Short mmCIF file of C-alpha atoms in Angstrom, two decimals:
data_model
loop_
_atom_site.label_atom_id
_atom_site.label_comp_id
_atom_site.label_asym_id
_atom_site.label_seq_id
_atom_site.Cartn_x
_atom_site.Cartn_y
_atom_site.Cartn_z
CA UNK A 2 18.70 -67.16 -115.24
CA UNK A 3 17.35 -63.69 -114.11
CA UNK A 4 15.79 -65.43 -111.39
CA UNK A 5 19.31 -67.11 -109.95
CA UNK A 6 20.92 -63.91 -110.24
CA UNK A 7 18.70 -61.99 -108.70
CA UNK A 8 18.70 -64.41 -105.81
CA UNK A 9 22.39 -63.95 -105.49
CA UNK A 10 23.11 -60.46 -106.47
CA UNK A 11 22.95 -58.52 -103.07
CA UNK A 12 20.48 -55.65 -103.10
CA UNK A 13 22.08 -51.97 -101.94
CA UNK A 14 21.31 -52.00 -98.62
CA UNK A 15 23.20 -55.39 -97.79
CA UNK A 16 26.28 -54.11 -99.50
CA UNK A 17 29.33 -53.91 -96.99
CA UNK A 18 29.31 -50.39 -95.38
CA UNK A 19 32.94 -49.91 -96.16
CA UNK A 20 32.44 -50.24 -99.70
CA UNK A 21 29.21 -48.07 -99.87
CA UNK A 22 28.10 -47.94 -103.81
CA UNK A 23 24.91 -45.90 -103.51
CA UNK A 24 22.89 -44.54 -101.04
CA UNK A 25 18.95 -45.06 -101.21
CA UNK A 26 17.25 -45.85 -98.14
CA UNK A 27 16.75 -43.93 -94.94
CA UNK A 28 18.86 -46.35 -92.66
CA UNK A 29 22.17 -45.95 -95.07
CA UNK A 30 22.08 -42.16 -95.70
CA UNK A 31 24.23 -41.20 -93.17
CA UNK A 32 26.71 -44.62 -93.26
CA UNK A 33 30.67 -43.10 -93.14
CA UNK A 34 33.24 -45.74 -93.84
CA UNK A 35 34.21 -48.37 -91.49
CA UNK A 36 37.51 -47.48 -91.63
CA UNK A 37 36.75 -44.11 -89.97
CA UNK A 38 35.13 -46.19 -87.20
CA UNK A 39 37.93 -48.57 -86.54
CA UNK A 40 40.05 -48.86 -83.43
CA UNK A 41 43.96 -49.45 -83.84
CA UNK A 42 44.50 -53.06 -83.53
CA UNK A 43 45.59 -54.27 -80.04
CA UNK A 44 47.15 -57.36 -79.32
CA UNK A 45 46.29 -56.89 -75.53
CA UNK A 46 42.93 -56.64 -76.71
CA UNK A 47 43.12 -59.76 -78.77
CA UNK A 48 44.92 -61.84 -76.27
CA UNK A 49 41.13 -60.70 -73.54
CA UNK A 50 39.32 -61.16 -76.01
CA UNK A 51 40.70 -65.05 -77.08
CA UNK A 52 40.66 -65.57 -73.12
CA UNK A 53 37.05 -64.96 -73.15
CA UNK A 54 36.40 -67.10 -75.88
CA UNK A 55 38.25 -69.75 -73.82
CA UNK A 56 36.13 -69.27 -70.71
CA UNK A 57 32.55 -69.30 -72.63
CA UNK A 58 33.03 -72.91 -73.41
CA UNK A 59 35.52 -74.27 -71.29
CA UNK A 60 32.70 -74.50 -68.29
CA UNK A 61 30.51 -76.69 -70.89
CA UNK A 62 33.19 -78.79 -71.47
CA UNK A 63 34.20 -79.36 -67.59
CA UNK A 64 30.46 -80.67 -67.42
CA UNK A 65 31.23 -83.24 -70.28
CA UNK A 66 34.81 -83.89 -68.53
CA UNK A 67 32.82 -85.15 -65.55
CA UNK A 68 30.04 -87.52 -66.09
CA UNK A 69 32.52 -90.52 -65.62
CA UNK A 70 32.30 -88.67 -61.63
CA UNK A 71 28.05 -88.08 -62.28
CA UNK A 72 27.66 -91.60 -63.30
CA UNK A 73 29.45 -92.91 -60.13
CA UNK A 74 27.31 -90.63 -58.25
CA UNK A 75 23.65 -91.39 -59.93
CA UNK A 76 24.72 -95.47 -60.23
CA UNK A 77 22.36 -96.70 -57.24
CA UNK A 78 19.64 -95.02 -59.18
CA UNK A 79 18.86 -96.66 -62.57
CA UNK A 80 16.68 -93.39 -63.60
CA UNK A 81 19.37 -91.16 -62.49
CA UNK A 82 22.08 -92.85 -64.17
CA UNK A 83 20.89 -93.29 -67.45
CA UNK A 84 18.74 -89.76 -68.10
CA UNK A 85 21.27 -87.51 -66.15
CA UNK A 86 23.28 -86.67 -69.34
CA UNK A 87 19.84 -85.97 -71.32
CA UNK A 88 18.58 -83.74 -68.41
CA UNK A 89 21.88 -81.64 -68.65
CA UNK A 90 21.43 -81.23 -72.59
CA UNK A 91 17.93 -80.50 -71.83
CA UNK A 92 18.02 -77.85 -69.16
CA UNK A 93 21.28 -75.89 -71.06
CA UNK A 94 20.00 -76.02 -73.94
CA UNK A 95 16.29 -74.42 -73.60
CA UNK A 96 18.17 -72.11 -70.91
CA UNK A 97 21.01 -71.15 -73.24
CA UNK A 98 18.89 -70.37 -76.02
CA UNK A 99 15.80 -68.60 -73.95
CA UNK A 100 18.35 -66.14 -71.99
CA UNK A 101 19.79 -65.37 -75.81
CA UNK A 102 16.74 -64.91 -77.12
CA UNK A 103 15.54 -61.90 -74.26
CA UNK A 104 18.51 -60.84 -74.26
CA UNK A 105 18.94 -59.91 -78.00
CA UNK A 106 15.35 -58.22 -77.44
CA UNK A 107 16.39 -56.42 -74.22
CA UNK A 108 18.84 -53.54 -76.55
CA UNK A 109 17.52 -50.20 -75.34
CA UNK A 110 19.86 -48.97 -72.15
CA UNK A 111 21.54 -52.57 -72.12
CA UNK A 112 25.21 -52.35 -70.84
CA UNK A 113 27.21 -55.37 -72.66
CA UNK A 114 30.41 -55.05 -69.72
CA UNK A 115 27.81 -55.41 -67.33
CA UNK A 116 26.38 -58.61 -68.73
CA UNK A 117 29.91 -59.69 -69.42
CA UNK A 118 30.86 -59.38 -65.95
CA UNK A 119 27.84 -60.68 -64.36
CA UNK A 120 27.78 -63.98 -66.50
CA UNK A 121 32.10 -64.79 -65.27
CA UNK A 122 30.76 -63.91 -61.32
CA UNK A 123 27.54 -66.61 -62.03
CA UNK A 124 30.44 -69.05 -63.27
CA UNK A 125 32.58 -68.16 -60.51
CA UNK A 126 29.76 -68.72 -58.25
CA UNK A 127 28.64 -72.16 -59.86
CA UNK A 128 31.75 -74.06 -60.37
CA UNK A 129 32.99 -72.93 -56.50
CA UNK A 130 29.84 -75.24 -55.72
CA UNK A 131 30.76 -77.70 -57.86
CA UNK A 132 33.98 -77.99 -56.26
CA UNK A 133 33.02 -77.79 -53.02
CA UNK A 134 30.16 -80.70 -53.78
CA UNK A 135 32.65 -83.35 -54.30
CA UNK A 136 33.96 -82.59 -51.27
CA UNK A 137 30.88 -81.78 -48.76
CA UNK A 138 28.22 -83.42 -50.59
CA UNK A 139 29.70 -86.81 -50.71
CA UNK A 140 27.10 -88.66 -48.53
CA UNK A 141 23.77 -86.19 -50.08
CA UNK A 142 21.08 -88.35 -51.05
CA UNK A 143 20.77 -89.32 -55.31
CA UNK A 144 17.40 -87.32 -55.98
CA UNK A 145 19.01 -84.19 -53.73
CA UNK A 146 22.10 -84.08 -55.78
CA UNK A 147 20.36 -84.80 -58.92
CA UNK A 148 18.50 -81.73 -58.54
CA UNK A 149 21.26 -79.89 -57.15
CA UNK A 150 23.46 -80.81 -60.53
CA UNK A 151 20.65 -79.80 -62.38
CA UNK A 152 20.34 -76.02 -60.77
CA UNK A 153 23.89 -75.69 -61.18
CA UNK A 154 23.65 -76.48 -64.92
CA UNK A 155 20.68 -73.81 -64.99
CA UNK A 156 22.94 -71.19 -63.15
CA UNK A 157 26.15 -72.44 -65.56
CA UNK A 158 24.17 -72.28 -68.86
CA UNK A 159 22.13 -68.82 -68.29
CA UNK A 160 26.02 -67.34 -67.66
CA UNK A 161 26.82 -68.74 -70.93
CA UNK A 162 24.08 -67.04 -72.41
CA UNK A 163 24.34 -64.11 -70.39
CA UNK A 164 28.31 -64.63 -72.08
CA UNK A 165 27.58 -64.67 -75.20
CA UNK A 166 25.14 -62.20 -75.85
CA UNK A 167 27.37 -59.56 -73.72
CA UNK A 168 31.16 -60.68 -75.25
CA UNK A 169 29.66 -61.08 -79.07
CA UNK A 170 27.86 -57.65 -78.67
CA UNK A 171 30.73 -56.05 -77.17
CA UNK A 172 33.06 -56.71 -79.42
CA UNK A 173 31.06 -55.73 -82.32
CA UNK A 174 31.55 -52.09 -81.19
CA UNK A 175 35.61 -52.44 -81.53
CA UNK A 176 34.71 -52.68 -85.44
CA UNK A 177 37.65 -55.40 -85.73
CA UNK A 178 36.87 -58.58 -87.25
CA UNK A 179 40.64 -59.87 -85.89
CA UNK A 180 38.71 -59.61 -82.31
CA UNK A 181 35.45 -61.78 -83.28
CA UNK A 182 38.00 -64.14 -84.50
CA UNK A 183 39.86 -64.23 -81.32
CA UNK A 184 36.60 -65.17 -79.55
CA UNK A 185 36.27 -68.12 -82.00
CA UNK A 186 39.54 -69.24 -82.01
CA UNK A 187 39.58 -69.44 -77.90
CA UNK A 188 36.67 -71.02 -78.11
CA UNK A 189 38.37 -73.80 -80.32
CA UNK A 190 41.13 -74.39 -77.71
CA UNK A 191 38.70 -74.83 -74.90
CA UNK A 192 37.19 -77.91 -76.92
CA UNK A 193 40.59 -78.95 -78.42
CA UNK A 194 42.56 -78.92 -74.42
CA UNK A 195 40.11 -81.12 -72.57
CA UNK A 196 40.03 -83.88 -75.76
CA UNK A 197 44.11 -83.98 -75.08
CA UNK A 198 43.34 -84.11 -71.11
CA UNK A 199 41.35 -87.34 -71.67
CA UNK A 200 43.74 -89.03 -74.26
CA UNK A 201 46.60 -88.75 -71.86
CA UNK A 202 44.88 -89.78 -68.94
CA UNK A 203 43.37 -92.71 -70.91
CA UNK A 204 46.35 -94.05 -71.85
CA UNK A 205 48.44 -93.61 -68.28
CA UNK A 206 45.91 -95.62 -66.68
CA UNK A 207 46.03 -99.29 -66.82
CA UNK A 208 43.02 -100.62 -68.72
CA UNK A 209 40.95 -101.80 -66.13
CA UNK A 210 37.28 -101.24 -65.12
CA UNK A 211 35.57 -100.24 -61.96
CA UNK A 212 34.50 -97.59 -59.43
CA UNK A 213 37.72 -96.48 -58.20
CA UNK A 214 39.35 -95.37 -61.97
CA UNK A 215 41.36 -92.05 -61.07
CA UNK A 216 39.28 -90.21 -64.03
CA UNK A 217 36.00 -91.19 -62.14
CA UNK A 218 37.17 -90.14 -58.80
CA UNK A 219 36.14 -86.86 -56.72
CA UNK A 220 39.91 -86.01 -57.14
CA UNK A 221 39.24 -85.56 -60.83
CA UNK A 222 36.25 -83.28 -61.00
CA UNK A 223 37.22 -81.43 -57.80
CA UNK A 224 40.22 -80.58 -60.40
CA UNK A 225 37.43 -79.98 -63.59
CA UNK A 226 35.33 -77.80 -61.42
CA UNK A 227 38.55 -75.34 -59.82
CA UNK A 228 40.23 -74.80 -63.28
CA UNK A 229 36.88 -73.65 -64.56
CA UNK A 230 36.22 -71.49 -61.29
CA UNK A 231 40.45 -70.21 -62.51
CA UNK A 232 39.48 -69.62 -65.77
CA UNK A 233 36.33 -67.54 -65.44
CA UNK A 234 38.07 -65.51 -62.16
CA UNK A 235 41.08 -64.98 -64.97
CA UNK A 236 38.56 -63.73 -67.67
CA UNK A 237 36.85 -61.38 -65.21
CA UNK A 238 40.21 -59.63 -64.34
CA UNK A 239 41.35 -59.54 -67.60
CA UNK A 240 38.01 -57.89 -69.17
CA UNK A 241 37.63 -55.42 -66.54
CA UNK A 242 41.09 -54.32 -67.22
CA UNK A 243 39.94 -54.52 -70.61
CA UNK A 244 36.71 -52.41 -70.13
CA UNK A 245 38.89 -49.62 -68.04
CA UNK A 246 41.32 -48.98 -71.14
CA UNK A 247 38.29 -48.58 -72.84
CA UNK A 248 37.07 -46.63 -70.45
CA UNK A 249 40.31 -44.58 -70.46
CA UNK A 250 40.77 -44.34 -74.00
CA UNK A 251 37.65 -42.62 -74.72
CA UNK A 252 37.81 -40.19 -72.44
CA UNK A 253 40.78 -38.80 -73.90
CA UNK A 254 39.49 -38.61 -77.27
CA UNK A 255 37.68 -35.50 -79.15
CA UNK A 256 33.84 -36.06 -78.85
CA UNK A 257 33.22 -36.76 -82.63
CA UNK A 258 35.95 -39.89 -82.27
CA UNK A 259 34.68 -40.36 -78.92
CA UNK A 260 31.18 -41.44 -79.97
CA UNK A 261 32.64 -43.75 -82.74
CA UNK A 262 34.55 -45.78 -80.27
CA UNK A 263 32.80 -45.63 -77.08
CA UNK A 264 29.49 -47.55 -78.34
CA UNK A 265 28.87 -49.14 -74.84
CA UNK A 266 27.27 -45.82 -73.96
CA UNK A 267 24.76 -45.09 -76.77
CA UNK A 268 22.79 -48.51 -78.32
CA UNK A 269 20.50 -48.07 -81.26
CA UNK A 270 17.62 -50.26 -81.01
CA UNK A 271 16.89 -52.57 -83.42
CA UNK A 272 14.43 -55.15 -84.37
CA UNK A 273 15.30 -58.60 -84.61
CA UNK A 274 13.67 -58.71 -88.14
CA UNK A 275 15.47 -55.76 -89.34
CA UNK A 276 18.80 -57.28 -88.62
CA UNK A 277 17.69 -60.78 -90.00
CA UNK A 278 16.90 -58.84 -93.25
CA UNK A 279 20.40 -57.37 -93.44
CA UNK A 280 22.14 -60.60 -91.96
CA UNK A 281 19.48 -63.37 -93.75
CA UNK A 282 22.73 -65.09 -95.85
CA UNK A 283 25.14 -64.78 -92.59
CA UNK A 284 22.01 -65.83 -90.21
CA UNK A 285 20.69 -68.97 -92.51
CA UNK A 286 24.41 -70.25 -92.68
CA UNK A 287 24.76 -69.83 -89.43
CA UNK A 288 22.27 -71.31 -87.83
CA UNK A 289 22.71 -74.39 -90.60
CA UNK A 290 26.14 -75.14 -89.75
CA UNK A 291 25.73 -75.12 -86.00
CA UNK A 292 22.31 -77.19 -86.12
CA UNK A 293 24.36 -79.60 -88.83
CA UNK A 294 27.54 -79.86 -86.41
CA UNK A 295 25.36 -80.84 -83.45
CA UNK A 296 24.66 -84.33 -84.86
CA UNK A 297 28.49 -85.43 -85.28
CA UNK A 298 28.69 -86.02 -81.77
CA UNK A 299 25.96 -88.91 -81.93
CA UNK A 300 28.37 -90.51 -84.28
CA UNK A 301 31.56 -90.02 -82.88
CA UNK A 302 30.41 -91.17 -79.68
CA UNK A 303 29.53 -94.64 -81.20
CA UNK A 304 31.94 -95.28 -83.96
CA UNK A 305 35.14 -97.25 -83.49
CA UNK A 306 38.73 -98.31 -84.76
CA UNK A 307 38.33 -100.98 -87.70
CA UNK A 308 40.83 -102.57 -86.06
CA UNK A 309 39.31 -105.36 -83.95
CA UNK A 310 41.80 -107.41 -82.98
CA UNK A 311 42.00 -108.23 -79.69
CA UNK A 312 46.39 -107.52 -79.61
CA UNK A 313 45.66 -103.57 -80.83
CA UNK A 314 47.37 -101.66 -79.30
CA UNK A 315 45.91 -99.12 -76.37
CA UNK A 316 45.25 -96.13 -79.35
CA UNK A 317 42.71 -98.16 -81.15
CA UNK A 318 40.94 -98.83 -78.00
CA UNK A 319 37.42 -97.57 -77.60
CA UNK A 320 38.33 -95.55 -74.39
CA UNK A 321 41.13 -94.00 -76.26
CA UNK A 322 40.18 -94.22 -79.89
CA UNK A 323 36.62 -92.25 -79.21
CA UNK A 324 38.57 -89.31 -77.25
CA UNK A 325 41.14 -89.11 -80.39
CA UNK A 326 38.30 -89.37 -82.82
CA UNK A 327 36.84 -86.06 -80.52
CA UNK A 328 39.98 -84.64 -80.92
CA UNK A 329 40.51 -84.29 -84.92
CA UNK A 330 37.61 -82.61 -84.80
CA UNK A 331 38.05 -79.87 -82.47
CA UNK A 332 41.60 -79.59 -83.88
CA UNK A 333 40.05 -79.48 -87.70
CA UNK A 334 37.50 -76.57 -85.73
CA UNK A 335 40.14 -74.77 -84.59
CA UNK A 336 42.02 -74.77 -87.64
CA UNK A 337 38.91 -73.49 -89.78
CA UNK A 338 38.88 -70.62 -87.07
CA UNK A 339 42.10 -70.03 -87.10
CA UNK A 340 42.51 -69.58 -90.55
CA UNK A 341 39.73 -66.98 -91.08
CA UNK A 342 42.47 -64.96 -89.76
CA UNK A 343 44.04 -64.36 -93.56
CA UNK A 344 42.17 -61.79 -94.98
CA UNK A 345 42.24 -63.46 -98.33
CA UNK A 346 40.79 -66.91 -97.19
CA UNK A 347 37.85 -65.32 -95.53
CA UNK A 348 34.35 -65.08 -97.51
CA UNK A 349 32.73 -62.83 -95.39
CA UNK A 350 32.09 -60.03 -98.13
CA UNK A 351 29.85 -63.40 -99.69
CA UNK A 352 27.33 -64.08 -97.52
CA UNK A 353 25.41 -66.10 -100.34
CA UNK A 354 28.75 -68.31 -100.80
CA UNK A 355 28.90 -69.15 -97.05
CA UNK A 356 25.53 -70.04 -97.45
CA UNK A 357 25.99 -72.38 -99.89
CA UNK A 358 28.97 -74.20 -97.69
CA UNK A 359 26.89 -74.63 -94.94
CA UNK A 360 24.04 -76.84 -97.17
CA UNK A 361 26.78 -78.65 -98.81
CA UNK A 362 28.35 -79.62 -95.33
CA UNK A 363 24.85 -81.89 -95.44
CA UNK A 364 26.91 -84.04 -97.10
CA UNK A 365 29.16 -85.54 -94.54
CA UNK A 366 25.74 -86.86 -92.21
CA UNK A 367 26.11 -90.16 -95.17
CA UNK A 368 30.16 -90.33 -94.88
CA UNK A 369 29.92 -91.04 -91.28
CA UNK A 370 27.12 -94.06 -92.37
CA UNK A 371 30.28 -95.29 -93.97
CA UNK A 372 32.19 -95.49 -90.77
CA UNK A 373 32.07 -98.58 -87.82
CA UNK A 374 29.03 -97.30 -86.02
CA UNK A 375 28.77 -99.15 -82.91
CA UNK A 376 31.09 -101.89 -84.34
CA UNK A 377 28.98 -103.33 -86.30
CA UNK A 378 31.60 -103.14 -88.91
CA UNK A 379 32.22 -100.18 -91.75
CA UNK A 380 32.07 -99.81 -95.41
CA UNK A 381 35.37 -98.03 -95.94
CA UNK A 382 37.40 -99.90 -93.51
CA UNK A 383 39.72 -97.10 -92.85
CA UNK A 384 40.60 -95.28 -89.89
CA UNK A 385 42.11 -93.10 -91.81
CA UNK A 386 39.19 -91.76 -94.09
CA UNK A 387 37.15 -91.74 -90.62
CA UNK A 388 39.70 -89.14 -88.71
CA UNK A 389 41.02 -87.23 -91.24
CA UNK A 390 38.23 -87.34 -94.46
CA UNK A 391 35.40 -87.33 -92.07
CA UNK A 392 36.43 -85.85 -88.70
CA UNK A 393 39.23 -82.94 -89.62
CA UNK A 394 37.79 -81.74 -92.51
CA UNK A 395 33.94 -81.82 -90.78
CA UNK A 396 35.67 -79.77 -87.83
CA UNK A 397 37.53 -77.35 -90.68
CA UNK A 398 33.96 -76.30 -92.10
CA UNK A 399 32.22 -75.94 -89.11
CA UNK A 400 35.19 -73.64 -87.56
CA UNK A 401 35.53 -71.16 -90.86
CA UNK A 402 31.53 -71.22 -91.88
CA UNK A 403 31.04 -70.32 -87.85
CA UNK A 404 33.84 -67.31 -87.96
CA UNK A 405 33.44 -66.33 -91.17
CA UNK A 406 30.07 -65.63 -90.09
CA UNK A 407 30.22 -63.95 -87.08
CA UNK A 408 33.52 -61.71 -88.47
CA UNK A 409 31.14 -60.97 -91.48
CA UNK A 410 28.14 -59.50 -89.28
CA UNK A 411 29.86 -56.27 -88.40
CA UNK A 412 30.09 -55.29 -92.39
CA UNK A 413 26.86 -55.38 -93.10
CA UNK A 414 25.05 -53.12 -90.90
CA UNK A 415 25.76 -49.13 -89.57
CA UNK A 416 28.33 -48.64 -87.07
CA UNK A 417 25.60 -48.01 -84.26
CA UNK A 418 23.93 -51.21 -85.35
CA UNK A 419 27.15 -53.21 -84.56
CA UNK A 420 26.41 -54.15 -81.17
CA UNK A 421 22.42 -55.39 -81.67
CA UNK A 422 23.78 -57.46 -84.75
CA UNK A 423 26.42 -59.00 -81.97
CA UNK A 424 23.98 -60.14 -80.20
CA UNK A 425 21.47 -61.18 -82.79
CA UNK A 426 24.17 -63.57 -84.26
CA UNK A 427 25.07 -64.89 -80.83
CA UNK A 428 21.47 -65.69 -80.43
CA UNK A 429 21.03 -67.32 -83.82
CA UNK A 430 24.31 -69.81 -83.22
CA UNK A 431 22.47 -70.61 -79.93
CA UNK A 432 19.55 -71.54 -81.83
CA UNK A 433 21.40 -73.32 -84.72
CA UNK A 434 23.14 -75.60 -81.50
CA UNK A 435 18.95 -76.16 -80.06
CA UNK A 436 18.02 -77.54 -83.25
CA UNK A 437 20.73 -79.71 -83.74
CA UNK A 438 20.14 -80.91 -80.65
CA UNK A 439 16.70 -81.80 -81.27
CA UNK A 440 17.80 -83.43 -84.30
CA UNK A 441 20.54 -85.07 -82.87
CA UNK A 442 17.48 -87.67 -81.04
CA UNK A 443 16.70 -88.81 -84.40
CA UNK A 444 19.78 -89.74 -85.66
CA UNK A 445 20.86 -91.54 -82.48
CA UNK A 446 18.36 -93.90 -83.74
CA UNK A 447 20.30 -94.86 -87.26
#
């Protein structure tokens, strides 16, 4: 029993720095309270910040949004068609993950606004090609366009990371948690919008197959590839206003508040290690519940309605059911990051107990077994259980374990360590989304 509790018993230096209990070790002697380090809440600030979280994933999503148009594109080539979606996974993910990984190295003189703003101008950039591709590029050659895609996903993905390592650091040095949850919680919207996009246009369209569906067309990603151009141009005005308040607001301040608040100025550099030590419950959950997330998409791609008969109506269709079936589970994620929001349902001051969560969420790999996998037919034959046992609740964990986590980093480290441990847990979600990927190959075979 000694053994257990000393597991779980947090040792003094991982102790919250707003509740400090004793001081013995060189990097918490001169710790004040986080309070004292605060900035007044803003709900300007909140609204950038959830705007940003909306344009860090809404450019993936516009990808996924458009392979109906890539498939059209690639069909005359029976290599393109079939390994274009792979490739895409492929090239984001090792360049997502390798540009978070330097990045959360490169600390010393790093300026996160700068990295913010660069990564919106790359998307900018990127999607303005995109758009301009379905338009100019119609008679390009398959291999030519292929590799064209696959440089834009290069130049889309390493602004993501560029994103996430800059917005995630950034915010750290506001010393609100309501902020990192505003990041989360846009992030939830940009998967939960596009799910609703697809169910609507699903159902409006006559059931019929062929090249010239409207959701296939040019038309359609033309219109994918502008609102994410809008989006990122509208997150790049909105966080430069944001960094010039800051800007402002510090200068009018007394020097000793001054250096509190204006952290994009002075960075203390710290290992990777260091911060894994102080982070290793918040890290390991983490990474766990992002690399254990990854593999519902295999399944949800594959599973449909138990109701096979051939007079069902349109919402038990595969084309429709799949897309609703996406759709509890970004709405269960953005409920889970929602509701970190209440102070009292958040478990960030128990690392060990988020922990915990994110090995039991192991446990829903076997429900989805359970489910109509490829129609082949399911053991509980309920479309209920599937959506909202399965699906919602899956998407609650994964949105509260992934907030809870990243609100939770700021307490557990100094106040000039905020902005490295930003980055650090950017870089670890990044990771926990590589592995699942790689893991997500061997449960496609099931």
């Amino acid at each position: 029993m000694d053994r257990i509790r000393r597991l779980i018993t947090r040792p003094p230096a991982y102790e919250p720095i707003e509740h400090p209990t004793e001081v013995d070790d060189d990097d918490h002697g001169s710790i004040s309270p986080q309070s004292q380090h605060e900035s007044p809440f803003s709900r300007y600030e909140y609204a950038v910040f959830f705007l940003l979280g909306v344009s860090m994933l809404w450019a993936w999503n516009m990808f996924l949004a458009a392979a109906p148009y890539f498939y059209l594109r690639f069909r005359s080539d029976n290599w393109a068609a079939t390994h274009f979606q792979p490739s895409i996974l492929t090239v984001s993910t090792i360049t997502n993950l390798g540009s978070a990984f330097i990045l959360a190295k490169l600390q010393k003189g790093a300026s996160y606004p700068k990295r913010v703003t660069l990564s919106l101008l790359i998307n900018i950039v990127v999607f303005s090609l995109l758009a301009l591709s379905t338009v100019f590029m119609k008679a390009v050659d398959v291999k030519a366009y292929f590799s064209f895609l696959m440089f834009m996903v290069f130049g889309a993905s390493l602004a993501t990371g560029i994103n996430q390592n800059g917005v995630f650091a950034y915010v750290s040095g506001f010393g609100r948690e309501e902020y990192t949850q505003a990041i989360m919680a846009g992030q939830g919207v940009a998967g939960v919008l596009p799910c609703v996009v697809q169910i609507i246009s699903a159902l409006a369209v006559p059931e019929r197959k062929g090249p010239n569906m409207p959701q296939a067309s040019s038309k359609s990603a033309f219109m994918y590839f502008v609102t994410a151009t809008a989006i990122a141009a509208l997150s790049l005005v909105a966080f430069l206003s944001l960094a010039r308040r800051r800007s402002g607001i510090s200068l009018q301040l007394p020097d000793e508040q001054n250096d509190s608040i204006s952290s994009d100025y002075a960075h203390k550099t710290v290992s990777l290690w260091v911060l894994f030590k102080k982070l290793r419950f918040l890290a390991s959950a983490l990474f766990l519940c992002f690399a254990v997330t990854m593999v519902y998409a295999v399944f949800t791609a594959g599973i449909e309605s138990v109701r096979q008969d051939p007079d069902r109506s349109r919402l038990f269709s595969r084309e429709v059911f799949i897309p609703v079936a996406f759709l509890f589970w970004n709405a269960g994620d953005l409920i889970g990051r929602m509701s970190v929001i209440v102070p009292s349902l958040s478990l960030a001051h128990h690392p060990w107990a988020l922990f915990l969560i994110s090995v039991a969420r192991l446990g829903f790999i076997p429900l989805y077994l359970l489910c109509n996998i490829g129609g082949r037919g399911a053991i509980v034959q309920s479309d209920f259980f599937y959506l909202f046992v399965v699906q919602l609740l899956f998407g609650v964990s994964n949105g509260y374990l992934g907030s809870s986590c990243m609100m939770g980093a700021g307490q557990w480290v100094s106040t000039d360590e905020r902005e490295a441990a930003g980055g650090f847990m950017s870089m670890v979600l990044v990771g926990g989304l590589a592995a699942g990927s790689l893991m997500s190959f061997l449960v496609a075979n099931i």
